[in-house]
């Protein structure tokens, strides 16, 4: 089977456990009886989620794809690292007013003890309301984790 799914990756200083808990709360509101394969080891989190056994079977045969109801399996990863150094292009900044007026530019980011989040969705965000919804679950969970003291 060819590689399927659309990956979205984020680097943050929010811990994986707290964000995973928030993310799963949102999934359980959408799919109260979801099948959740949750593996955790050494601070890393790997969660595969399907709505039910039929969706799980569909994924086994089709990979990450939308079913006839426009939904599909997805995966959440959180992986702790000791250090991150990356060259990035900043095109948009959300947050404090003094940063929001910054023009797009190249920058270098150094992070100590960050967490890399990866979300594997059945389609690109631009192609599916379902994928956009799951992506919003992650973004909202990261924002909520930032508020946990």
XYZ file of N, CA, C and O in Angstrom, residues 26-141:
464
model
N -11.738 16.161 23.481
C -12.461 16.677 22.319
C -12.906 15.540 21.387
O -14.017 15.553 20.872
N -12.034 14.552 21.214
C -12.383 13.407 20.379
C -13.568 12.661 20.982
O -14.507 12.283 20.281
N -13.553 12.468 22.297
C -14.639 11.735 22.975
C -15.978 12.479 22.887
O -17.036 11.845 22.900
N -15.945 13.806 22.787
C -17.190 14.557 22.583
C -17.742 14.308 21.177
O -18.951 14.240 20.984
N -16.847 14.175 20.204
C -17.257 13.930 18.824
C -17.672 12.469 18.637
O -18.706 12.194 18.029
N -16.854 11.533 19.147
C -17.085 10.100 19.005
C -17.005 9.467 20.393
O -15.949 8.993 20.811
N -18.105 9.429 21.141
C -18.061 8.898 22.513
C -17.555 7.460 22.635
O -16.992 7.089 23.659
N -17.744 6.645 21.602
C -17.322 5.246 21.683
C -16.152 4.952 20.735
O -16.001 3.832 20.249
N -15.324 5.951 20.475
C -14.186 5.792 19.557
C -13.267 4.670 20.013
O -13.123 4.405 21.214
N -12.637 4.021 19.048
C -11.590 3.040 19.333
C -10.277 3.824 19.428
O -9.893 4.508 18.484
N -9.627 3.733 20.566
C -8.412 4.508 20.814
C -7.274 3.552 21.164
O -7.346 2.848 22.164
N -6.266 3.526 20.311
C -5.055 2.743 20.582
C -4.025 3.737 21.098
O -3.461 4.524 20.335
N -3.803 3.729 22.394
C -3.002 4.737 23.093
C -1.733 4.082 23.635
O -1.808 3.242 24.519
N -0.590 4.461 23.067
C 0.696 3.928 23.530
C 1.536 5.074 24.078
O 1.697 6.092 23.424
N 2.068 4.880 25.277
C 2.907 5.900 25.907
C 4.161 5.236 26.445
O 4.088 4.206 27.096
N 5.289 5.853 26.165
C 6.563 5.346 26.685
C 7.576 6.483 26.727
O 7.668 7.284 25.808
N 8.270 6.571 27.840
C 9.330 7.564 28.057
C 8.873 8.989 27.739
O 9.606 9.761 27.146
N 7.641 9.324 28.096
C 7.134 10.677 27.877
C 6.575 10.926 26.491
O 6.029 11.987 26.218
N 6.702 9.958 25.590
C 6.157 10.108 24.248
C 4.751 9.507 24.194
O 4.440 8.558 24.913
N 3.914 10.083 23.340
C 2.520 9.650 23.219
C 2.241 9.345 21.748
O 2.586 10.133 20.873
N 1.609 8.198 21.488
C 1.200 7.816 20.142
C -0.226 7.287 20.244
O -0.469 6.285 20.914
N -1.174 7.982 19.603
C -2.587 7.612 19.712
C -3.192 7.471 18.315
O -3.191 8.429 17.537
N -3.711 6.284 18.015
C -4.433 6.033 16.770
C -5.916 5.983 17.107
O -6.315 5.271 18.034
N -6.733 6.710 16.343
C -8.155 6.832 16.672
C -9.018 6.516 15.454
O -8.787 7.025 14.357
N -10.022 5.657 15.683
C -11.047 5.406 14.675
C -12.412 5.452 15.358
O -12.524 5.230 16.555
N -13.413 5.743 14.589
C -14.764 5.886 15.135
C -15.307 4.557 15.644
O -15.939 4.492 16.684
N -15.045 3.491 14.872
C -15.587 2.174 15.213
C -14.825 1.103 14.430
O -13.898 1.412 13.669
N -15.221 -0.144 14.592
C -14.537 -1.255 13.927
C -14.645 -1.154 12.406
O -13.697 -1.498 11.690
N -15.788 -0.678 11.899
C -15.963 -0.542 10.446
C -14.958 0.457 9.878
O -14.361 0.217 8.823
N -14.739 1.566 10.587
C -13.769 2.554 10.128
C -12.357 1.991 10.219
O -11.518 2.244 9.349
N -12.101 1.216 11.248
C -10.789 0.583 11.411
C -10.521 -0.362 10.234
O -9.426 -0.373 9.665
N -11.511 -1.151 9.854
C -11.381 -2.055 8.707
C -11.175 -1.269 7.410
O -10.368 -1.654 6.568
N -11.918 -0.164 7.262
C -11.778 0.694 6.079
C -10.342 1.208 5.980
O -9.743 1.205 4.906
N -9.771 1.606 7.124
C -8.414 2.135 7.143
C -7.403 1.037 6.793
O -6.432 1.297 6.083
N -7.630 -0.165 7.276
C -6.738 -1.287 6.958
C -6.654 -1.525 5.449
O -5.600 -1.866 4.921
N -7.773 -1.315 4.745
C -7.835 -1.568 3.301
C -7.447 -0.355 2.468
O -6.942 -0.496 1.356
N -7.703 0.864 2.986
C -7.540 2.077 2.189
C -6.492 3.048 2.708
O -6.244 4.076 2.083
N -5.913 2.747 3.850
C -4.981 3.699 4.451
C -5.753 4.884 5.018
O -6.962 4.818 5.225
N -5.044 5.962 5.264
C -5.708 7.176 5.758
C -6.493 7.768 4.603
O -5.930 8.246 3.614
N -7.810 7.705 4.702
C -8.704 8.216 3.666
C -10.057 8.486 4.309
O -10.352 7.984 5.397
N -10.857 9.285 3.637
C -12.209 9.554 4.124
C -13.150 8.453 3.660
O -13.074 8.009 2.512
N -14.058 8.044 4.550
C -15.063 7.060 4.164
C -16.241 7.777 3.501
O -16.199 8.990 3.270
N -17.294 7.045 3.220
C -18.453 7.644 2.532
C -19.158 8.705 3.371
O -19.884 9.540 2.834
N -18.917 8.723 4.680
C -19.492 9.746 5.550
C -18.576 10.970 5.695
O -18.889 11.895 6.457
N -17.443 10.968 4.992
C -16.516 12.098 5.049
C -15.672 12.125 6.312
O -15.181 13.189 6.707
N -15.491 10.960 6.954
C -14.679 10.856 8.165
C -13.602 9.795 7.951
O -13.704 8.978 7.042
N -12.589 9.805 8.810
C -11.554 8.801 8.694
C -10.718 8.694 9.956
O -10.803 9.543 10.849
N -9.904 7.675 10.020
C -8.991 7.482 11.146
C -7.942 8.582 11.128
O -7.642 9.165 10.082
N -7.359 8.837 12.292
C -6.276 9.807 12.374
C -5.359 9.420 13.511
O -5.683 8.566 14.335
N -4.178 10.048 13.526
C -3.175 9.707 14.516
C -2.598 10.971 15.128
O -2.429 11.981 14.451
N -2.320 10.888 16.440
C -1.742 11.981 17.231
C -0.425 11.487 17.813
O -0.386 10.424 18.423
N 0.645 12.235 17.590
C 1.948 11.920 18.180
C 2.422 13.110 19.005
O 2.252 14.256 18.592
N 3.048 12.844 20.124
C 3.760 13.863 20.898
C 5.086 13.230 21.306
O 5.108 12.173 21.927
N 6.168 13.871 20.925
C 7.495 13.311 21.159
C 8.396 14.374 21.776
O 8.606 15.433 21.174
N 8.905 14.106 22.970
C 9.784 15.047 23.661
C 11.197 14.949 23.113
O 11.689 13.863 22.830
N 11.826 16.091 22.984
C 13.206 16.168 22.520
C 13.997 17.025 23.504
O 13.426 17.823 24.242
N 15.296 16.886 23.516
C 16.098 17.704 24.431
C 16.406 19.077 23.830
O 16.601 20.047 24.559
N 16.412 19.166 22.490
C 16.800 20.425 21.861
C 16.244 20.480 20.447
O 16.136 19.455 19.767
N 15.887 21.668 20.004
C 15.448 21.896 18.626
C 16.096 23.163 18.117
O 16.100 24.190 18.794
N 16.657 23.084 16.924
C 17.236 24.238 16.242
C 16.700 24.179 14.823
O 16.917 23.200 14.111
N 15.958 25.208 14.422
C 15.380 25.193 13.094
C 15.370 26.553 12.447
O 15.183 27.578 13.116
N 15.599 26.576 11.142
C 15.444 27.793 10.355
C 14.028 27.774 9.797
O 13.601 26.774 9.202
N 13.299 28.849 10.002
C 11.888 28.899 9.618
C 11.578 30.197 8.881
O 12.320 31.170 8.975
N 10.473 30.198 8.173
C 9.952 31.420 7.576
C 8.689 31.794 8.356
O 7.749 30.998 8.406
N 8.720 32.940 8.965
C 7.567 33.393 9.745
C 6.702 34.258 8.835
O 7.129 35.306 8.354
N 5.482 33.788 8.588
C 4.573 34.520 7.707
C 3.434 35.169 8.465
O 2.792 36.079 7.954
N 3.193 34.700 9.689
C 2.079 35.228 10.466
C 2.385 34.994 11.941
O 2.851 33.924 12.312
N 2.115 35.992 12.760
C 2.314 35.855 14.197
C 1.012 36.222 14.885
O 0.440 37.281 14.649
N 0.543 35.329 15.731
C -0.656 35.564 16.522
C -0.217 35.786 17.953
O 0.654 35.091 18.454
N -0.801 36.745 18.616
C -0.429 36.959 20.011
C -0.342 38.423 20.344
O -1.186 39.216 19.926
N 0.722 38.780 21.049
C 0.824 40.144 21.541
C 0.906 41.140 20.377
O 1.496 40.862 19.333
N 0.340 42.308 20.575
C 0.237 43.326 19.535
C 1.598 43.763 19.010
O 1.749 44.033 17.814
N 2.613 43.816 19.860
C 3.921 44.272 19.395
C 4.564 43.285 18.419
O 5.379 43.664 17.589
N 4.195 42.010 18.467
C 4.727 41.035 17.524
C 3.872 40.908 16.269
O 4.378 40.589 15.200
N 2.587 41.173 16.371
C 1.668 40.964 15.251
C 1.985 41.864 14.061
O 1.688 41.526 12.937
N 2.613 43.011 14.296
C 2.905 43.915 13.195
C 4.191 43.535 12.457
O 4.577 44.190 11.506
N 4.844 42.468 12.883
C 6.082 42.025 12.254
C 5.808 41.554 10.827
O 4.892 40.771 10.586
N 6.609 42.041 9.885
C 6.491 41.601 8.499
C 7.013 40.173 8.373
O 7.877 39.751 9.157
N 6.551 39.417 7.377
C 7.083 38.077 7.158
C 8.607 38.127 7.007
O 9.147 39.052 6.397
N 9.272 37.117 7.583
C 10.737 37.100 7.540
C 11.267 35.710 7.881
O 10.543 34.882 8.421
N 12.518 35.495 7.565
C 13.191 34.260 7.954
C 13.727 34.432 9.359
O 14.096 35.540 9.765
N 13.754 33.348 10.112
C 14.222 33.411 11.492
C 14.819 32.064 11.875
O 14.627 31.063 11.186
N 15.540 32.060 12.978
C 16.089 30.833 13.533
C 15.499 30.652 14.919
O 15.419 31.612 15.692
N 15.059 29.435 15.201
C 14.448 29.139 16.499
C 15.301 28.106 17.226
O 15.711 27.096 16.640
N 15.585 28.375 18.509
C 16.274 27.439 19.393
C 15.318 27.152 20.550
O 14.857 28.075 21.214
N 15.015 25.883 20.788
C 14.135 25.502 21.886
C 14.803 24.416 22.727
O 15.337 23.442 22.179
N 14.755 24.585 24.036
C 15.235 23.550 24.956
C 14.042 22.750 25.452
O 13.007 23.314 25.795
N 14.150 21.437 25.457
C 13.109 20.524 25.933
C 11.746 20.740 25.269
O 10.727 20.782 25.948
N 11.701 20.853 23.948
C 10.406 21.032 23.286
C 9.693 19.705 23.078
O 10.271 18.628 23.260
N 8.447 19.791 22.661
C 7.668 18.628 22.253
C 7.291 18.817 20.795
O 6.810 19.883 20.410
N 7.520 17.772 20.008
C 7.098 17.795 18.605
C 5.759 17.073 18.517
O 5.633 15.923 18.929
N 4.764 17.767 18.003
C 3.446 17.178 17.784
C 3.277 16.906 16.303
O 3.583 17.757 15.469
N 2.786 15.718 15.988
C 2.465 15.383 14.604
C 1.046 14.839 14.584
O 0.685 13.988 15.395
N 0.269 15.355 13.674
C -1.098 14.901 13.469
C -1.152 14.329 12.060
O -0.755 14.994 11.095
N -1.575 13.063 11.933
C -1.748 12.433 10.622
C -3.248 12.385 10.352
O -3.998 11.732 11.081
N -3.658 13.111 9.322
C -5.079 13.231 8.972
C -5.377 12.483 7.678
O -4.471 12.250 6.862
N -6.649 12.130 7.443
C -6.986 11.374 6.237
C -6.846 12.173 4.942
O -6.711 11.586 3.876
N -6.885 13.509 5.021
C -6.751 14.356 3.833
C -6.096 15.667 4.231
O -5.946 15.978 5.416
N -5.756 16.454 3.232
C -5.250 17.805 3.478
C -6.347 18.660 4.108
O -7.547 18.448 3.859
N -5.942 19.632 4.901
C -6.914 20.520 5.554
C -7.808 21.223 4.538
O -9.003 21.413 4.781
N -7.227 21.588 3.410
C -7.976 22.316 2.381
C -9.020 21.447 1.686
O -9.894 21.971 0.991
N -8.944 20.152 1.893
C -9.829 19.228 1.179
C -10.982 18.675 2.004
O -11.837 17.989 1.467
N -10.999 18.953 3.331
C -11.985 18.266 4.157
C -12.327 19.042 5.423
O -11.437 19.442 6.177
N -13.607 19.200 5.656
C -14.064 19.815 6.911
C -13.717 18.921 8.098
O -13.423 19.404 9.183
N -13.739 17.618 7.883
C -13.397 16.690 8.956
C -11.937 16.887 9.387
O -11.640 16.998 10.569
N -11.023 16.919 8.421
C -9.611 17.122 8.751
C -9.408 18.465 9.447
O -8.634 18.561 10.403
N -10.103 19.498 8.988
C -10.008 20.822 9.643
C -10.467 20.733 11.099
O -9.870 21.337 11.984
N -11.518 19.974 11.338
C -12.058 19.827 12.692
C -11.044 19.163 13.621
O -10.810 19.627 14.745
N -10.432 18.080 13.159
C -9.450 17.367 13.987
C -8.231 18.254 14.216
O -7.687 18.310 15.323
N -7.827 18.974 13.204
C -6.698 19.910 13.330
C -7.018 20.985 14.374
O -6.166 21.321 15.205
N -8.226 21.483 14.366
C -8.652 22.481 15.362
C -8.595 21.890 16.766
O -8.228 22.579 17.717
N -8.933 20.597 16.908
C -8.810 19.935 18.217
C -7.378 20.055 18.739
O -7.159 20.344 19.914
N -6.389 19.827 17.863
C -4.994 19.917 18.299
C -4.618 21.347 18.660
O -4.052 21.593 19.720
N -4.944 22.295 17.805
C -4.587 23.698 18.066
C -5.236 24.174 19.356
O -4.587 24.813 20.198
N -6.513 23.861 19.562
C -7.201 24.254 20.801
C -6.582 23.559 22.016
O -6.429 24.171 23.076
N -6.208 22.291 21.874
C -5.595 21.547 22.982
C -4.245 22.140 23.350
O -3.902 22.243 24.541
